[in-house]
Every structure is written in C-alpha cells, then in structure tokens.
Amino acid sequence: MKARIGTEPDGGAADSGSPARVDSNLIYSRIFDAIVDHKLGPGTHLKEDELCDLFGVGRTRVRSALSRLAADHVIELVANRGAFVARPSVEEAREVFRARRVIEGHLIRRAAERRDPPMQHALTEHLHGEHAAREAGDTAQVIRRCSRYHQLLADQADSPIMAGFIRELIARSSLIVAIYEKSKPDDCEVEEHNLLSEYVLNGRADEAAALMDRHLQGIEDRLDLNRKGEPESDLRHSLGFA
C-alpha cells in the first residue's frame, strides 16, 4: 500500500521541510490531471474526508483545491452533498466544441506566424511520444498525449489568456468524451496531429486553421449525445494511491 503523499511512510505527519509536503496546488493538479486523463469519471464523488486522508492534509487545503476546480467548471459543488466531477449536458458538449474550434483556430494561426526552433523541438518530441504510446497499445497514454497536444499547440501562440481558456475547455472536453464517446481515437487523429504540426512549422497558417476545424469536428462526430455516462470512479485508484 502506498503511503499518503503528505505523510511519512510510517504514517506520521511530514515535517514542514519535507519534499513530500502537500499544498492545495498539488491536490488541484492531481485531480485536474486525473479528470483530463479519463481516470476520474463524470459524477465521481470527491469526498473531503477521503481526499484529506489520501493527501495527508486538513480540510482547508482540500477545499481550496476543490474551489479552484469548480471555478474551472470541471467539478460541481453541491450544497449539503459535496463535490462531484462535472457531468456536462448535451448543449454544453456542443458549446465546448464550438468554442474550441473558434479559439484553437485562432491560436494555431498565431503559432504558425511565430514558429521557431524551440517550437519545432517541443512539437516533434511530443509527437514521438504519441507514436510510442500508440505502438505500445497504451490507451491511457494515447488519451493523455492527444489531449495535451492541443494544449501544447495553444501554448506556442504566445497568448497566455487564450491558452488558459483552452486548458479549461480541454478538461471539459475530457468529461464530455468520457460520457458520450462512441468510438475510440484511431490512427487518423495522430496523423492529423503530424499534419497540423507540419503546417504550423512551415508557416501554412490558413491550412493549419482549416485542418484544426476539421480535426475538432471529427472528435465531436465520435460522440453519441444520447449516451449515458460511465459509473463513478474509485478515488484511491484514480489518483494513483492504489
């Protein structure tokens, strides 16, 4: 059994100088990443007592992290019931993808206009990881890499406010996919990432924006908006404590 993050292996409290000391940022990041990676499913109850135990912290830090996640619209705080991973509605699903097509189309144009060697290195390295995950049959890693490719592209546009919007929309998209996806990503998605990168790195902004629009529409087309969500997830396992 793994020790709690905020405690020593024997169960004692970590001292203030310990590298294992947990703050609300770490709790926020672990939960946010678990949602994006499809480890925490829609509707999962994020029980305060259990989170306090897993992270070895008090309620103040847990509540701070949950408040930030609620502000990002990836969890819902329900009076007298607690925190739950959000369950986007059909209309929210459509609206999220409409927003992504507009914003990511703009950002990929900006990225193509400011292409440089560091951008080429970042995109190439990421795509190598995508292909390796696909070859290894590591579905969880493929999902993670595909989602983070879009954030990586957004970050190249040197527009931190809009990139922040995309971060939230990607997380909400992950919940939407977890509920409504009728077919898994195929090799075409990775190949489109290759082509998007090629267009960006060669300054072909119009072609990059047009392909991004089709690419996101393709993801939306894989959704069955009449489908019910998966059962809620186990917190300990989903957050990497089991």
Tab-separated table of C-alpha atoms in Angstrom:
chain	number	residue	atom	x	y	z
A	1	MET	CA	0.000	0.000	0.000
A	2	LYS	CA	1.338	3.433	-0.918
A	3	ALA	CA	1.967	5.995	1.797
A	4	ARG	CA	-0.128	9.125	1.730
A	5	ILE	CA	1.615	11.993	-0.038
A	6	GLY	CA	1.623	14.273	2.965
A	7	THR	CA	2.829	11.697	5.481
A	8	GLU	CA	5.961	9.780	6.187
A	9	PRO	CA	5.915	6.055	5.191
A	10	ASP	CA	5.185	5.021	8.794
A	11	GLY	CA	2.049	7.175	8.798
A	12	GLY	CA	3.452	10.098	10.795
A	13	ALA	CA	2.940	13.666	9.664
A	14	ALA	CA	5.561	15.034	7.298
A	15	ASP	CA	7.653	17.818	8.775
A	16	SER	CA	7.460	21.314	7.309
A	17	GLY	CA	10.713	20.905	5.401
A	18	SER	CA	9.800	17.595	3.805
A	19	PRO	CA	9.684	17.490	-0.020
A	20	ALA	CA	6.541	15.387	0.423
A	21	ARG	CA	4.671	18.343	1.952
A	22	VAL	CA	1.409	18.902	0.104
A	23	ASP	CA	-0.205	22.217	-0.765
A	24	SER	CA	-3.517	22.920	-2.464
A	25	ASN	CA	-1.776	23.353	-5.839
A	26	LEU	CA	-0.618	19.736	-5.822
A	27	ILE	CA	-4.081	18.484	-4.843
A	28	TYR	CA	-5.629	20.621	-7.577
A	29	SER	CA	-3.157	19.335	-10.184
A	30	ARG	CA	-3.598	15.672	-9.273
A	31	ILE	CA	-7.381	15.873	-9.515
A	32	PHE	CA	-7.339	18.053	-12.653
A	33	ASP	CA	-4.913	15.692	-14.419
A	34	ALA	CA	-6.943	12.637	-13.395
A	35	ILE	CA	-10.019	14.215	-14.994
A	36	VAL	CA	-8.179	15.110	-18.216
A	37	ASP	CA	-6.678	11.606	-18.384
A	38	HIS	CA	-10.146	9.992	-18.004
A	39	LYS	CA	-9.191	8.427	-14.668
A	40	LEU	CA	-11.868	10.285	-12.716
A	41	GLY	CA	-15.196	9.844	-14.436
A	42	PRO	CA	-18.140	12.252	-14.534
A	43	GLY	CA	-20.256	12.136	-11.406
A	44	THR	CA	-17.481	10.812	-9.153
A	45	HIS	CA	-17.963	11.999	-5.573
A	46	LEU	CA	-14.816	13.798	-4.381
A	47	LYS	CA	-15.269	13.113	-0.690
A	48	GLU	CA	-13.428	15.592	1.508
A	49	ASP	CA	-12.620	13.048	4.218
A	50	GLU	CA	-11.135	10.629	1.718
A	51	LEU	CA	-9.095	13.329	-0.025
A	52	CYS	CA	-7.770	14.554	3.331
A	53	ASP	CA	-6.716	11.012	4.165
A	54	LEU	CA	-5.129	10.310	0.774
A	55	PHE	CA	-3.117	13.536	0.698
A	56	GLY	CA	-2.438	13.687	4.430
A	57	VAL	CA	-3.752	17.238	4.817
A	58	GLY	CA	-6.563	19.119	6.531
A	59	ARG	CA	-9.828	20.300	5.036
A	60	THR	CA	-8.610	23.840	4.301
A	61	ARG	CA	-6.193	22.734	1.578
A	62	VAL	CA	-8.641	20.257	0.090
A	63	ARG	CA	-11.411	22.861	-0.021
A	64	SER	CA	-9.077	25.393	-1.640
A	65	ALA	CA	-8.254	22.901	-4.406
A	66	LEU	CA	-11.912	21.988	-4.885
A	67	SER	CA	-12.888	25.660	-5.144
A	68	ARG	CA	-10.363	26.175	-7.948
A	69	LEU	CA	-11.593	23.082	-9.781
A	70	ALA	CA	-15.161	24.349	-9.502
A	71	ALA	CA	-14.054	27.710	-10.929
A	72	ASP	CA	-12.621	25.758	-13.887
A	73	HIS	CA	-16.042	24.084	-14.341
A	74	VAL	CA	-14.616	20.569	-14.086
A	75	ILE	CA	-16.288	19.785	-10.761
A	76	GLU	CA	-19.553	20.878	-9.172
A	77	LEU	CA	-20.004	21.889	-5.532
A	78	VAL	CA	-23.468	20.815	-4.383
A	79	ALA	CA	-24.869	22.251	-1.154
A	80	ASN	CA	-25.156	19.652	1.629
A	81	ARG	CA	-23.792	16.933	-0.663
A	82	GLY	CA	-20.218	17.874	-1.517
A	83	ALA	CA	-18.047	17.952	-4.634
A	84	PHE	CA	-18.643	15.884	-7.764
A	85	VAL	CA	-16.819	15.615	-11.072
A	86	ALA	CA	-18.989	17.537	-13.525
A	87	ARG	CA	-21.397	15.885	-15.979
A	88	PRO	CA	-21.637	18.217	-18.995
A	89	SER	CA	-25.013	18.325	-20.719
A	90	VAL	CA	-25.528	17.756	-24.441
A	91	GLU	CA	-25.808	21.503	-25.044
A	92	GLU	CA	-22.632	22.124	-23.026
A	93	ALA	CA	-20.870	19.490	-25.129
A	94	ARG	CA	-21.813	21.247	-28.342
A	95	GLU	CA	-20.906	24.663	-26.936
A	96	VAL	CA	-17.481	23.491	-25.734
A	97	PHE	CA	-16.555	22.178	-29.164
A	98	ARG	CA	-17.868	25.312	-30.874
A	99	ALA	CA	-15.664	27.390	-28.583
A	100	ARG	CA	-12.655	25.166	-29.171
A	101	ARG	CA	-12.962	25.437	-32.944
A	102	VAL	CA	-13.013	29.236	-32.769
A	103	ILE	CA	-10.230	29.675	-30.209
A	104	GLU	CA	-7.908	26.912	-31.388
A	105	GLY	CA	-8.299	28.049	-34.989
A	106	HIS	CA	-7.073	31.493	-33.938
A	107	LEU	CA	-4.248	30.146	-31.778
A	108	ILE	CA	-2.875	27.789	-34.403
A	109	ARG	CA	-2.662	30.705	-36.838
A	110	ARG	CA	-0.645	32.660	-34.283
A	111	ALA	CA	1.604	29.662	-33.668
A	112	ALA	CA	2.287	29.343	-37.412
A	113	GLU	CA	3.199	33.029	-37.574
A	114	ARG	CA	5.755	32.813	-34.760
A	115	ARG	CA	7.268	29.381	-35.460
A	116	ASP	CA	10.820	28.919	-34.184
A	117	PRO	CA	13.308	26.103	-33.371
A	118	PRO	CA	12.124	25.618	-29.751
A	119	MET	CA	8.566	25.148	-31.041
A	120	GLN	CA	9.774	22.577	-33.553
A	121	HIS	CA	11.600	20.686	-30.810
A	122	ALA	CA	8.568	20.718	-28.486
A	123	LEU	CA	6.112	19.526	-31.139
A	124	THR	CA	8.459	16.867	-32.523
A	125	GLU	CA	9.219	15.459	-29.088
A	126	HIS	CA	5.539	15.320	-28.196
A	127	LEU	CA	4.597	13.546	-31.422
A	128	HIS	CA	7.308	10.943	-30.840
A	129	GLY	CA	5.636	10.226	-27.508
A	130	GLU	CA	2.219	9.920	-29.171
A	131	HIS	CA	3.535	7.402	-31.685
A	132	ALA	CA	5.349	5.416	-28.998
A	133	ALA	CA	2.167	5.183	-26.917
A	134	ARG	CA	0.178	4.085	-29.960
A	135	GLU	CA	2.750	1.430	-30.875
A	136	ALA	CA	2.791	0.147	-27.291
A	137	GLY	CA	-1.005	-0.091	-27.222
A	138	ASP	CA	-1.067	2.161	-24.150
A	139	THR	CA	-4.584	3.592	-24.438
A	140	ALA	CA	-4.311	5.732	-21.298
A	141	GLN	CA	-1.105	7.341	-22.555
A	142	VAL	CA	-2.608	7.898	-26.014
A	143	ILE	CA	-5.578	9.728	-24.467
A	144	ARG	CA	-3.238	11.818	-22.315
A	145	ARG	CA	-0.931	12.672	-25.211
A	146	CYS	CA	-3.749	13.543	-27.609
A	147	SER	CA	-5.323	15.948	-25.112
A	148	ARG	CA	-2.029	17.570	-24.230
A	149	TYR	CA	-1.054	18.063	-27.850
A	150	HIS	CA	-3.793	20.674	-28.120
A	151	GLN	CA	-2.576	22.468	-25.003
A	152	LEU	CA	0.983	22.373	-26.305
A	153	LEU	CA	-0.101	23.974	-29.579
A	154	ALA	CA	-2.077	26.640	-27.728
A	155	ASP	CA	0.957	27.445	-25.591
A	156	GLN	CA	3.040	28.100	-28.726
A	157	ALA	CA	0.807	31.021	-29.727
A	158	ASP	CA	2.214	33.302	-27.001
A	159	SER	CA	-1.299	34.175	-25.862
A	160	PRO	CA	-1.470	33.053	-22.218
A	161	ILE	CA	-5.024	34.231	-21.559
A	162	MET	CA	-6.460	32.311	-24.504
A	163	ALA	CA	-4.236	29.320	-23.736
A	164	GLY	CA	-5.762	29.352	-20.256
A	165	PHE	CA	-9.244	29.196	-21.780
A	166	ILE	CA	-8.142	26.195	-23.834
A	167	ARG	CA	-6.845	24.429	-20.739
A	168	GLU	CA	-10.304	24.631	-19.174
A	169	LEU	CA	-12.043	23.633	-22.420
A	170	ILE	CA	-9.759	20.607	-22.844
A	171	ALA	CA	-10.626	19.432	-19.335
A	172	ARG	CA	-14.333	19.872	-20.036
A	173	SER	CA	-13.881	18.047	-23.353
A	174	SER	CA	-12.355	15.113	-21.480
A	175	LEU	CA	-15.507	14.834	-19.384
A	176	ILE	CA	-17.663	15.095	-22.496
A	177	VAL	CA	-15.689	12.347	-24.231
A	178	ALA	CA	-15.881	10.150	-21.119
A	179	ILE	CA	-19.685	10.397	-21.186
A	180	TYR	CA	-20.544	10.449	-24.868
A	181	GLU	CA	-17.736	8.892	-26.915
A	182	LYS	CA	-18.988	6.060	-29.127
A	183	SER	CA	-15.637	5.146	-30.696
A	184	LYS	CA	-12.035	5.470	-29.559
A	185	PRO	CA	-9.422	7.673	-31.279
A	186	ASP	CA	-7.917	5.983	-34.306
A	187	ASP	CA	-4.617	6.410	-36.131
A	188	CYS	CA	-6.120	9.290	-38.117
A	189	GLU	CA	-6.083	11.504	-35.020
A	190	VAL	CA	-2.337	11.035	-34.543
A	191	GLU	CA	-1.720	11.510	-38.268
A	192	GLU	CA	-3.701	14.750	-38.182
A	193	HIS	CA	-1.505	15.923	-35.308
A	194	ASN	CA	1.507	15.257	-37.540
A	195	LEU	CA	-0.021	17.266	-40.367
A	196	LEU	CA	-1.079	20.110	-38.060
A	197	SER	CA	2.500	20.353	-36.815
A	198	GLU	CA	3.837	20.307	-40.360
A	199	TYR	CA	1.552	23.173	-41.373
A	200	VAL	CA	2.472	25.206	-38.290
A	201	LEU	CA	6.211	24.698	-38.652
A	202	ASN	CA	6.063	25.669	-42.330
A	203	GLY	CA	4.019	28.796	-41.691
A	204	ARG	CA	0.941	27.498	-43.526
A	205	ALA	CA	-1.486	29.257	-41.202
A	206	ASP	CA	-4.659	29.013	-43.325
A	207	GLU	CA	-4.235	25.288	-43.911
A	208	ALA	CA	-3.448	24.713	-40.233
A	209	ALA	CA	-6.596	26.553	-39.126
A	210	ALA	CA	-8.788	24.699	-41.634
A	211	LEU	CA	-7.413	21.323	-40.559
A	212	MET	CA	-7.857	22.176	-36.875
A	213	ASP	CA	-11.524	22.927	-37.538
A	214	ARG	CA	-11.993	19.555	-39.288
A	215	HIS	CA	-9.968	17.764	-36.624
A	216	LEU	CA	-12.112	19.068	-33.755
A	217	GLN	CA	-15.287	18.394	-35.731
A	218	GLY	CA	-14.077	14.813	-36.161
A	219	ILE	CA	-13.699	14.423	-32.389
A	220	GLU	CA	-17.204	15.812	-31.880
A	221	ASP	CA	-18.561	13.458	-34.553
A	222	ARG	CA	-17.335	10.489	-32.489
A	223	LEU	CA	-19.751	11.440	-29.720
A	224	ASP	CA	-23.100	9.798	-29.131
A	225	LEU	CA	-25.005	12.586	-27.427
A	226	ASN	CA	-27.751	10.188	-26.327
A	227	ARG	CA	-25.358	8.011	-24.374
A	228	LYS	CA	-25.299	7.825	-20.571
A	229	GLY	CA	-22.078	8.248	-18.615
A	230	GLU	CA	-19.855	5.636	-17.059
A	231	PRO	CA	-20.202	4.716	-13.368
A	232	GLU	CA	-18.238	6.876	-10.961
A	233	SER	CA	-14.567	6.140	-10.318
A	234	ASP	CA	-12.704	4.980	-7.230
A	235	LEU	CA	-10.747	7.926	-5.810
A	236	ARG	CA	-7.813	5.983	-4.401
A	237	HIS	CA	-7.134	4.159	-7.651
A	238	SER	CA	-7.844	7.138	-9.936
A	239	LEU	CA	-5.445	9.445	-8.079
A	240	GLY	CA	-2.642	6.884	-8.097
A	241	PHE	CA	-2.756	5.764	-4.459
A	242	ALA	CA	-3.536	2.097	-5.146
